[in-house]
Every structure is written in C-alpha cells, then in structure tokens.
Coordinates of C-alpha atoms and ligand atoms in Angstrom, one line a residue:
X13 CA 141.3 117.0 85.9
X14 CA 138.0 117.1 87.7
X15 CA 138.5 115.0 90.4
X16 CA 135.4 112.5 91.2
X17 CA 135.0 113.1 94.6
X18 CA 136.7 115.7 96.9
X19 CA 135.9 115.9 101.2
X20 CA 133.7 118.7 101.3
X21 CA 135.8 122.3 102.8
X22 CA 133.1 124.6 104.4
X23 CA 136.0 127.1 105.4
X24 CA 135.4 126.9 109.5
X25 CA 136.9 123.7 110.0
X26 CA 140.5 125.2 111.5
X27 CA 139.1 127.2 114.3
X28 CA 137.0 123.8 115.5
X29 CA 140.4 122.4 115.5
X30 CA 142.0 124.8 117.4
X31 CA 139.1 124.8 119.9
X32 CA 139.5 120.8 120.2
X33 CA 142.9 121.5 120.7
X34 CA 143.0 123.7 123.3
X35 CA 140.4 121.6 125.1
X36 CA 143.1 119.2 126.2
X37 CA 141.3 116.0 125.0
X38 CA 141.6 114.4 122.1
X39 CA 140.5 111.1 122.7
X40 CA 136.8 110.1 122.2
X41 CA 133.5 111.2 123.4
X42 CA 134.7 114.5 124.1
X43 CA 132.5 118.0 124.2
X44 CA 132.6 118.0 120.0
X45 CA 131.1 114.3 120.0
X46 CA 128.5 115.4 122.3
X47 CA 127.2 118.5 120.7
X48 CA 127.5 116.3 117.0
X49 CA 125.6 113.7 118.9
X50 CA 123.1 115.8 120.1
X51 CA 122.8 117.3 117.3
X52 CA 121.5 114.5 114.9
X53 CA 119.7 113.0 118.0
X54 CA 117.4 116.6 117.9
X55 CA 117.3 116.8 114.0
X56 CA 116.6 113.6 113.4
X57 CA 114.1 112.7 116.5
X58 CA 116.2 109.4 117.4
X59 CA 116.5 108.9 120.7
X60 CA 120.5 107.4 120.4
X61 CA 123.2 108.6 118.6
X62 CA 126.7 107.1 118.9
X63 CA 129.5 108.7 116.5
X64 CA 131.9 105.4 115.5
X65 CA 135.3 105.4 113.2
X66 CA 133.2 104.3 110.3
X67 CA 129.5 103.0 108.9
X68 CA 131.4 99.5 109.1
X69 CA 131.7 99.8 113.0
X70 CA 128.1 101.0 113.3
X71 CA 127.5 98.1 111.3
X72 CA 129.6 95.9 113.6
X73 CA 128.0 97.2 116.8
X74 CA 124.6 96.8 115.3
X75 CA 125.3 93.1 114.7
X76 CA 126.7 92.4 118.0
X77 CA 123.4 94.2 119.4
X78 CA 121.4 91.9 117.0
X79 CA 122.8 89.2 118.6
X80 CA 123.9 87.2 115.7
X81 CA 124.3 83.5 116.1
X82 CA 126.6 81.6 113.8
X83 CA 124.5 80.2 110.7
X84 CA 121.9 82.7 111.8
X85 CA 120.5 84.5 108.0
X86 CA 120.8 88.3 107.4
X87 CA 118.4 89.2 104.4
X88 CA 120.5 92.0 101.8
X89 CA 120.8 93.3 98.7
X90 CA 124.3 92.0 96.9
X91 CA 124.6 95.3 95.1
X92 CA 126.1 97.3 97.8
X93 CA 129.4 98.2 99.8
X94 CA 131.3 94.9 101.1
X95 CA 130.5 96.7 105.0
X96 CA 127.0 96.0 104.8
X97 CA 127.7 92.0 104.7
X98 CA 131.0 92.1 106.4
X99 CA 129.9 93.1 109.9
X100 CA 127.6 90.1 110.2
X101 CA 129.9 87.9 108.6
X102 CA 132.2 88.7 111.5
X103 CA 129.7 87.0 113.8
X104 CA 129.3 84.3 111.9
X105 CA 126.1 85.3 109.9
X106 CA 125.1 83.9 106.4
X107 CA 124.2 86.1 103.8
X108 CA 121.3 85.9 101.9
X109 CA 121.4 88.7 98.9
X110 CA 118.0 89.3 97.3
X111 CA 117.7 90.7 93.8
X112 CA 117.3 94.9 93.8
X113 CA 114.7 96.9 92.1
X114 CA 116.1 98.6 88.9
X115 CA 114.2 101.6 89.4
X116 CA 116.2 102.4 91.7
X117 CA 119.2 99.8 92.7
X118 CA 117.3 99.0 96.9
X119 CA 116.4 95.7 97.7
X120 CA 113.5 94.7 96.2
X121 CA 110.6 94.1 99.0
X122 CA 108.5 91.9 97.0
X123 CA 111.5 89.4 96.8
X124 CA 112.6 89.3 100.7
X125 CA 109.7 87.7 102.3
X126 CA 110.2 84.3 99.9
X127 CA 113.8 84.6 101.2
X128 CA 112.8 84.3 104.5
X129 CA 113.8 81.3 106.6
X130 CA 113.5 79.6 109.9
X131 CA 117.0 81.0 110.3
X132 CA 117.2 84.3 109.4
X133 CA 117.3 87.1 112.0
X134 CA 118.2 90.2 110.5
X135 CA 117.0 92.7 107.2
X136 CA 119.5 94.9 106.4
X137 CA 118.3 97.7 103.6
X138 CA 120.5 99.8 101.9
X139 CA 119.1 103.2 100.6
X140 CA 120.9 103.3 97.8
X141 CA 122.1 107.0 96.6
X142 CA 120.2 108.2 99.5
X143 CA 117.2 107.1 98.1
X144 CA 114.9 105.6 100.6
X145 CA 114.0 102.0 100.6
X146 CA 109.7 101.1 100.8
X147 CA 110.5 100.9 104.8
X148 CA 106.9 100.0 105.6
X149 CA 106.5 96.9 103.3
X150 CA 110.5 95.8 105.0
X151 CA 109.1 96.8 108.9
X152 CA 105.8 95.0 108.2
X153 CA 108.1 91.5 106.6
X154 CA 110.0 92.2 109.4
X155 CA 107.7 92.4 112.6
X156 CA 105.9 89.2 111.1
X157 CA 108.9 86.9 110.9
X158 CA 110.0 88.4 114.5
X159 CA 113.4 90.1 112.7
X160 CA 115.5 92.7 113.3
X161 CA 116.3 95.6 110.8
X162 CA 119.0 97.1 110.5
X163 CA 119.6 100.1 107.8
X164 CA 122.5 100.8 106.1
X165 CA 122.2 104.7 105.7
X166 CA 125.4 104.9 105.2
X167 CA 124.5 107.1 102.1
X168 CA 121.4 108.2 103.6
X169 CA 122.5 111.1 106.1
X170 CA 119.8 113.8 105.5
X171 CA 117.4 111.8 103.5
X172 CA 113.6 110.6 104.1
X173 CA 111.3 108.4 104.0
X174 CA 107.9 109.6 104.7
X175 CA 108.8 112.2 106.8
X176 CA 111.3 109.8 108.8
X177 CA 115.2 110.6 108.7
X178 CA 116.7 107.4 107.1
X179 CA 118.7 105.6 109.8
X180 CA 115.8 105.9 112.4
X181 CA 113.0 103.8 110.9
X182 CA 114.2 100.1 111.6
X183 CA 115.8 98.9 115.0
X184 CA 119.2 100.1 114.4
X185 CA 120.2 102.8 111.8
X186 CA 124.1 103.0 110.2
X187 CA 125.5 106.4 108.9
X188 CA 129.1 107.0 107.3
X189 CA 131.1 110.3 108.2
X190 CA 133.6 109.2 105.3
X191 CA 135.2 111.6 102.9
X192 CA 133.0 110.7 100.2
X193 CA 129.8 110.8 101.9
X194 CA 127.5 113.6 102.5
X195 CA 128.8 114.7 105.6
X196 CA 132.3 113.8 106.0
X197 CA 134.7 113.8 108.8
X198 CA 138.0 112.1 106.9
X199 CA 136.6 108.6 108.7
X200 CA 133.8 108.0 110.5
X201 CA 130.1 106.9 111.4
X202 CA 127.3 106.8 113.5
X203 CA 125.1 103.9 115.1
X204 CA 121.6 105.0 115.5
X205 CA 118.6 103.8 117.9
X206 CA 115.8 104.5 119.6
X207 CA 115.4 101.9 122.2
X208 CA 116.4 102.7 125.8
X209 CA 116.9 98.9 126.5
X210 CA 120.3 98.7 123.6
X211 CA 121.3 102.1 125.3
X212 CA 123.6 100.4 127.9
X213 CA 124.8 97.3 125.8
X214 CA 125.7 100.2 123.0
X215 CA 127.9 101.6 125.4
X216 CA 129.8 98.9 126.4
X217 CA 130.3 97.5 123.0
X218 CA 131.6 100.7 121.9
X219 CA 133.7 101.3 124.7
X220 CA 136.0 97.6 124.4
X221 CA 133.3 96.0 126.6
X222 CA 133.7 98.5 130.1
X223 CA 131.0 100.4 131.4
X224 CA 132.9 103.4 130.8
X225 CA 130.3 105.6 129.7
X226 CA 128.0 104.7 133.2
X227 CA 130.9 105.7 135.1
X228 CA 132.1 109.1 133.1
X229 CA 127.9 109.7 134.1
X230 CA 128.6 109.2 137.9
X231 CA 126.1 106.1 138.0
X232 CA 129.1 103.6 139.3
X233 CA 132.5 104.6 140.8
X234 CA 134.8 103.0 138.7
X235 CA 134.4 100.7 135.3
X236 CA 135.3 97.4 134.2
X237 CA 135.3 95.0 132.3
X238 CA 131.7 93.6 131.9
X239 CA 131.0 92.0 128.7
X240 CA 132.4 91.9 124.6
X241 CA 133.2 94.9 123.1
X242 CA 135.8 96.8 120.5
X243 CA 137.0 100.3 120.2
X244 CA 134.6 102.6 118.3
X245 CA 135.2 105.9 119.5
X246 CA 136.1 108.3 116.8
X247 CA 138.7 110.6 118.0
X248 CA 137.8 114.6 118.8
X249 CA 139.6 116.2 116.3
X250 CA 137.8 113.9 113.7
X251 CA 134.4 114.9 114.9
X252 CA 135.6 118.8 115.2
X253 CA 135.6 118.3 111.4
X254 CA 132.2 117.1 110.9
X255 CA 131.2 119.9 113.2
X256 CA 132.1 122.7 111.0
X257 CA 129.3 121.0 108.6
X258 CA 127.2 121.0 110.5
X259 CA 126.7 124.9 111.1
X260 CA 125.7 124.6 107.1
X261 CA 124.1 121.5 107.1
X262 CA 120.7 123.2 105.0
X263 CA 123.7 124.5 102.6
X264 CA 125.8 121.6 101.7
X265 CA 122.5 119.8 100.8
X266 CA 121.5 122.4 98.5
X267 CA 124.1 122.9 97.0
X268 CA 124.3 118.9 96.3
X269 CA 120.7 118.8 94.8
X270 CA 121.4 121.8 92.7
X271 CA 124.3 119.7 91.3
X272 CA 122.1 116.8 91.0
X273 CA 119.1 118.9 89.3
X274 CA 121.3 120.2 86.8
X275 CA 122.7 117.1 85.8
X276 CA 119.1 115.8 85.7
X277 CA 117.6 118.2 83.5
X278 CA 120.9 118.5 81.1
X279 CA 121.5 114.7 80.5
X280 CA 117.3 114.2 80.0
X281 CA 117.3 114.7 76.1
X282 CA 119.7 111.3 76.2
X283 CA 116.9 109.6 78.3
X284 CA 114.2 111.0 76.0
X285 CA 116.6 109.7 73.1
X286 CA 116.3 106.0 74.8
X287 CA 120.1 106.3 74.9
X288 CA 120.9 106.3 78.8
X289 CA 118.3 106.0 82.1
X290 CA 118.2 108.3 85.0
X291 CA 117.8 107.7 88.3
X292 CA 114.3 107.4 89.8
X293 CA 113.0 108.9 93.1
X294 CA 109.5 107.4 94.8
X295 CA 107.4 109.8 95.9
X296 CA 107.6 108.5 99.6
X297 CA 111.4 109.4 99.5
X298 CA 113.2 112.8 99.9
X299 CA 116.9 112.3 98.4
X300 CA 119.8 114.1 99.6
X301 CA 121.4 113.9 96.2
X302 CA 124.2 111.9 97.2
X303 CA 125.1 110.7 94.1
X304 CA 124.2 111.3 90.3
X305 CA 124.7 107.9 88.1
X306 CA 123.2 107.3 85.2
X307 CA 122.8 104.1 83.6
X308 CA 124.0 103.5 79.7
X309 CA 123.1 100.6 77.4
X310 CA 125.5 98.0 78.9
X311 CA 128.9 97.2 79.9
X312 CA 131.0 97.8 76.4
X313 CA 129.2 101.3 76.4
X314 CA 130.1 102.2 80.0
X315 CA 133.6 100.8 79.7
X316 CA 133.7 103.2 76.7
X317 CA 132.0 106.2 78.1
X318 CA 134.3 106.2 81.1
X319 CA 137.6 106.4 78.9
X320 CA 136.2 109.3 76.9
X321 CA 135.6 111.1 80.0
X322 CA 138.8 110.4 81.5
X323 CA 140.4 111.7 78.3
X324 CA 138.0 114.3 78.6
X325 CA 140.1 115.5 82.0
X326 CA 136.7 114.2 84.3
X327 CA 137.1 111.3 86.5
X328 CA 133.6 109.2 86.7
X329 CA 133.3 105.8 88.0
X330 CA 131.4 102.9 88.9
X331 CA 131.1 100.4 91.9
X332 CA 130.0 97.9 93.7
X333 CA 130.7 94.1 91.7
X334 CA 128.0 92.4 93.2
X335 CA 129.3 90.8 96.3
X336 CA 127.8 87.3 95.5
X337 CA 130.0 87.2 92.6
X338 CA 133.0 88.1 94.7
X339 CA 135.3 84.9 96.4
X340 CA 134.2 86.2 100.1
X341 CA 130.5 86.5 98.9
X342 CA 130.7 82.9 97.6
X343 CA 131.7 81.9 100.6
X344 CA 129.7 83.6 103.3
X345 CA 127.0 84.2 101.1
X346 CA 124.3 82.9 98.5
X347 CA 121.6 84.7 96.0
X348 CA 118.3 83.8 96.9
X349 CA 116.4 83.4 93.7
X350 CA 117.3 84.7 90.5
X351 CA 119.8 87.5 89.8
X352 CA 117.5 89.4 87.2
X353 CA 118.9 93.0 87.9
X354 CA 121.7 92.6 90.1
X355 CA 124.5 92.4 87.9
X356 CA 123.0 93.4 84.9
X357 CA 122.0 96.8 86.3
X358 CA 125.4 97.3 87.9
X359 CA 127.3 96.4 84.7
X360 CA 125.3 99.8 83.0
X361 CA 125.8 102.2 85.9
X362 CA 128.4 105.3 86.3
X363 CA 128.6 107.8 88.7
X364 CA 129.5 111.7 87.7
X365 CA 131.5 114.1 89.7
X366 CA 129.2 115.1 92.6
X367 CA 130.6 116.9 96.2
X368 CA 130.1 119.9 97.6
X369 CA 132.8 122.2 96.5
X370 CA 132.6 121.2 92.6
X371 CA 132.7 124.4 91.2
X372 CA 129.3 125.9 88.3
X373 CA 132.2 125.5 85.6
X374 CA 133.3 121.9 86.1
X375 CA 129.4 120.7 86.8
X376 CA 128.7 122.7 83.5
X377 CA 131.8 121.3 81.7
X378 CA 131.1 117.4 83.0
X379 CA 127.5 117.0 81.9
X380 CA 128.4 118.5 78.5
X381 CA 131.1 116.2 77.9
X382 CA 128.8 113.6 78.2
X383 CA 125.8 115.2 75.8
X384 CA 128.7 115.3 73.1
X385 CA 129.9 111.7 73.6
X386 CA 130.6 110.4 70.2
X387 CA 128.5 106.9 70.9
X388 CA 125.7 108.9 71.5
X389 CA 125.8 111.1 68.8
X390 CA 126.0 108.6 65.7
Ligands
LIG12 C1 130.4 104.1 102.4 C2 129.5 102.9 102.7 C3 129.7 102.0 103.8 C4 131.0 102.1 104.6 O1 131.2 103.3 105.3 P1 132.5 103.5 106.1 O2 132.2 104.8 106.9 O3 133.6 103.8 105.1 O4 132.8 102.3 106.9 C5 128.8 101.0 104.0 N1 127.7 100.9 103.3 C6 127.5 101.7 102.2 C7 126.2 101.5 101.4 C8 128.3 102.7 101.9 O5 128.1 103.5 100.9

C-alpha cells in the first residue's frame, strides 16, 4: 500500500536525540528550541519566533495577542482546517467565512472587504497548499478597517509571497511542525512576529502567564504569576526532531517540488482532455509543493476515483467539509454572502501521495494509476 502521508526520515534524527538527551533537559525552550528558533527567525527575516505544540496553539496565542473580545468578528475562509476558527472561537470570537477563489482554494480578497463590519477585528488567511494568498490586497483591507491579520501558514513553511516568507507578512504568522506538514516534528508549531511590543506578552502567554522567559534572561530575579496564559512549550526532544530537517531544509523542498512537478506534467493530458483541473500557482507566489490535489468533475467522480485508487494499493484523500456546514461552524459561525465555490470546489478535490521519502517507483506508479482510471478512459 502506498501510504498517503508518511513524517519525513532525513536519517540524522537519532544522534539529535542522543545529544538532547545527554543535555539533561528535556523540558521546553532548551538549546535545540533556540538554535530551531533562530534559525527561522534568520531565514525567514522575522524578528520573533516562538516553537508551540502545534499551529492550533500558535493560533491560540495569536488570538489572545489579538485581543479578542466576545462577539468581536474574525474574517476566514470556511474551506480550511477546524484550528484556524477554533482558536478564536475559544475567546469568544464569531466567525465570518468568506467564499474562496477556485483557482486556487484562499480566501477570496475581492469578497472580504463587503464582509467587513463595525465588529470585526481580525483577517485570518490561509495559504492553502502553501500557495500564497494576494497579501497586499488582505494588508491594504486590513490597515483601512484598523484589523489585525493573522496567517494561518500552517501549510506555508518555506513558501513566498513576493519575496516574503509566508507567516511574516501580517501581524502574527502561524506554522505547523505536524507529521504531515512540510517540516515535521511528530507535533508542533510556531507563532511568528515581528513587533517588539507582543514580544513580552508572547512570552507570558506561552509560558502559563509567568514571566518566565524575563527571568531565565536575568532581567528580574524570580517569576510569577503576571497575567493569562497556557502551556505552549513544545518539549526538546520534539524540536531535536525538526532539527535534523533542518540541516536539509533546501533538500526536502526539492525533493517535494520534484514530486509535485512530475505529477503536474503526467496528469496534464487529463487537464488538456477537460477531464480533471490542476492546481494553479500566481505569479507573486513561490509554492513549497506541499500538496498535489487535483480536482475531478464532481463528487460521484471523486468518490469513485478514490476507491479505484485504494483498490489500486494507493491511499489518496480529501479534506476539509467546509466548516460552515459543520454543527460547531453553525454555531460559532456564518457565511457571509454566497457560497459559490466553497463547497462545490471541495466536493471535486483529492489529494495524491506527496512526503518526502515517497520513493521514484511509487510517485511513478500513483500518477499512472490515475492516467488509466477507467472513468477517464471511456
Ligand atoms: C495542519 C493545519 C493546522 C493545524 O496544525 P496543528 O499543528 O496540527 O495544530 C491548522 N491550519 C491548517 C490550514 C492546517 O493545514
């Protein structure tokens, strides 16, 4: 069976254990979270980087920083991960989901502004498949309503928008670590900024509300307990993980779009053949190829396609019900305007195998199963 997704293996990651191991500490923001966090700080040219347990914690931290009001509006898409609305639901947001862009499943500018209200506070993009949302047109909405963004990036580790890493364009950027991300680290995440002024209220948040990290710096003489807060310190041994990645960062990205060109120039004849769509890059974004889908003629078709594959031995999938259709989304939520695309579009969509360690033969073996499905062959 060709599994769908596998945690990438880069072959180093047992010596970084030992080497956390033998460091005595175990616990959070230990000499591994450092060097990770310096790391993407230098990389990415953002200012703050905090590793988390998951995107969803960066996502909660971000909200607490937005300081989110109950019945206060966050503007999102509906077609994403039920994270993205979760951690503002947890401080008592309303969501407001705006229709996405079919070209390429992000939220579609030209719809958020109408969307706008005397309530809302927050835009939340989502760069869907690490494909950058039109981050001008959402700063420019944005800085005239007097909103926050915040960027889900969750998918978008190592992806661009006009030269500008995703995760550091709005006021708070939100990366996942998890094992079917990019970059993986079993669970994880990262919290992004680059304002000096969230630095401190970061760092209490993250560390259950103490000003933990100001003391471990020397700049008091012993911490307390100063405001709200959780626990989001991912542990060492997690972070060791990520590390071993991160010598090969350049690698496991090209070996990702070489999976993701191949399946783009196999599958095309289908698109040619007005029998599936592929997906769509703008030329202001630079993908990190974190996922191939493609999109077939509508649900019947997909529901087909995916049994075939599966008795083919190759597991693909698809995701994300809309969350406005879902019970919570109903409840915490509404769809602003008309749901054109939104579930229509999702209905069609299916992922194919795509992680680092898929070997030539099973890439090779996956896109031709599909070429010689019988519904496309009539
Ligand atoms: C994976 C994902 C998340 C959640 O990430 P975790 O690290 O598992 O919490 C949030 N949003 C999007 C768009 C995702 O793809």
């Amino acid at each position: 069976m060709i599994d769908f997704n596998r945690p990438p293996v880069v072959g180093t990651e047992l010596a970084f254990f030992q080497e956390a191991l033998e460091s005595g500490k175990l616990c959070g923001d230990g000499a591994f979270t450092k060097k990770v966090s310096d790391w993407f700080s230098s990389r990415f040219h953002v200012k703050h980087v905090y590793m988390t347990t998951s995107c969803t914690s960066a996502l909660e931290m971000a909200s607490w920083l937005c300081d989110l009001k109950s019945g206060d509006e966050v503007i999102m898409p509906s077609y994403t991960f039920v994270s993205t609305a979760d951690a503002f639901v947890l401080r008592g947001a309303k969501i407001v989901f705006v229709d996405v862009d079919p070209k390429t499943m992000n939220i579609n500018p030209d719809l958020i502004e109408d969307a706008v209200t005397e309530r809302t506070k927050v835009i939340c993009p989502v760069h869907y498949a690490g494909v950058a949302c039109d981050m001008d047109r959402i700063l420019d909405i944005a800085g005239r309503h007097g909103l926050k963004v915040v960027e889900d990036a969750a998918q978008g580790v190592n992806a661009w928008y006009k030269g500008r890493a995703l995760g550091t364009i709005g006021d708070y950027g939100c990366y996942s670590f998890h094992e079917t991300k990019n970059y993986a680290m079993g669970e994880g995440g990262a919290i992004c900024f680059q304002s000096d002024e969230d630095q401190e209220r970061a760092e209490i948040v993250r560390e259950k509300g103490t000003n933990r990290s100001k003391f471990f710096r020397g700049q008091i003489d012993k911490y307390t307990w100063v405001d709200y807060g959780s626990s989001y310190l991912p542990s060492e041994l997690n972070v060791s993980y990520l590390w071993a990645q991160l010598q090969v960062f350049e690698k496991i990205n090209d070996r990702r779009l070489s999976i993701w060109n191949y399946y783009h120039k196999t599958l095309r004849p289908l698109a040619e053949a007005g029998l599936i769509e592929q997906p769509f890059v703008p030329d202001y974004a630079v993908h990190n190829a974190h996922m191939y889908y493609i999109k077939v003629r509508d649900l019947e078709t997909r529901t087909s396609l995916i049994r075939y594959m599966r008795e083919k031995g190759v597991l693909c999938v698809f995701h994300y019900v809309p969350l406005h259709s879902s019970e919570a989304g109903r409840k915490f939520g509404r769809f602003h305007g008309e749901d054109v695309y939104t579930t229509k579009e999702s209905e069609r969509l299916m992922r194919l195998p795509l992680f680092y360690n898929l070997t030539e033969e099973d890439m090779r073996y996956t896109a031709q199963c599909i070429l010689d499905y019988p519904g496309f062959n009539r």
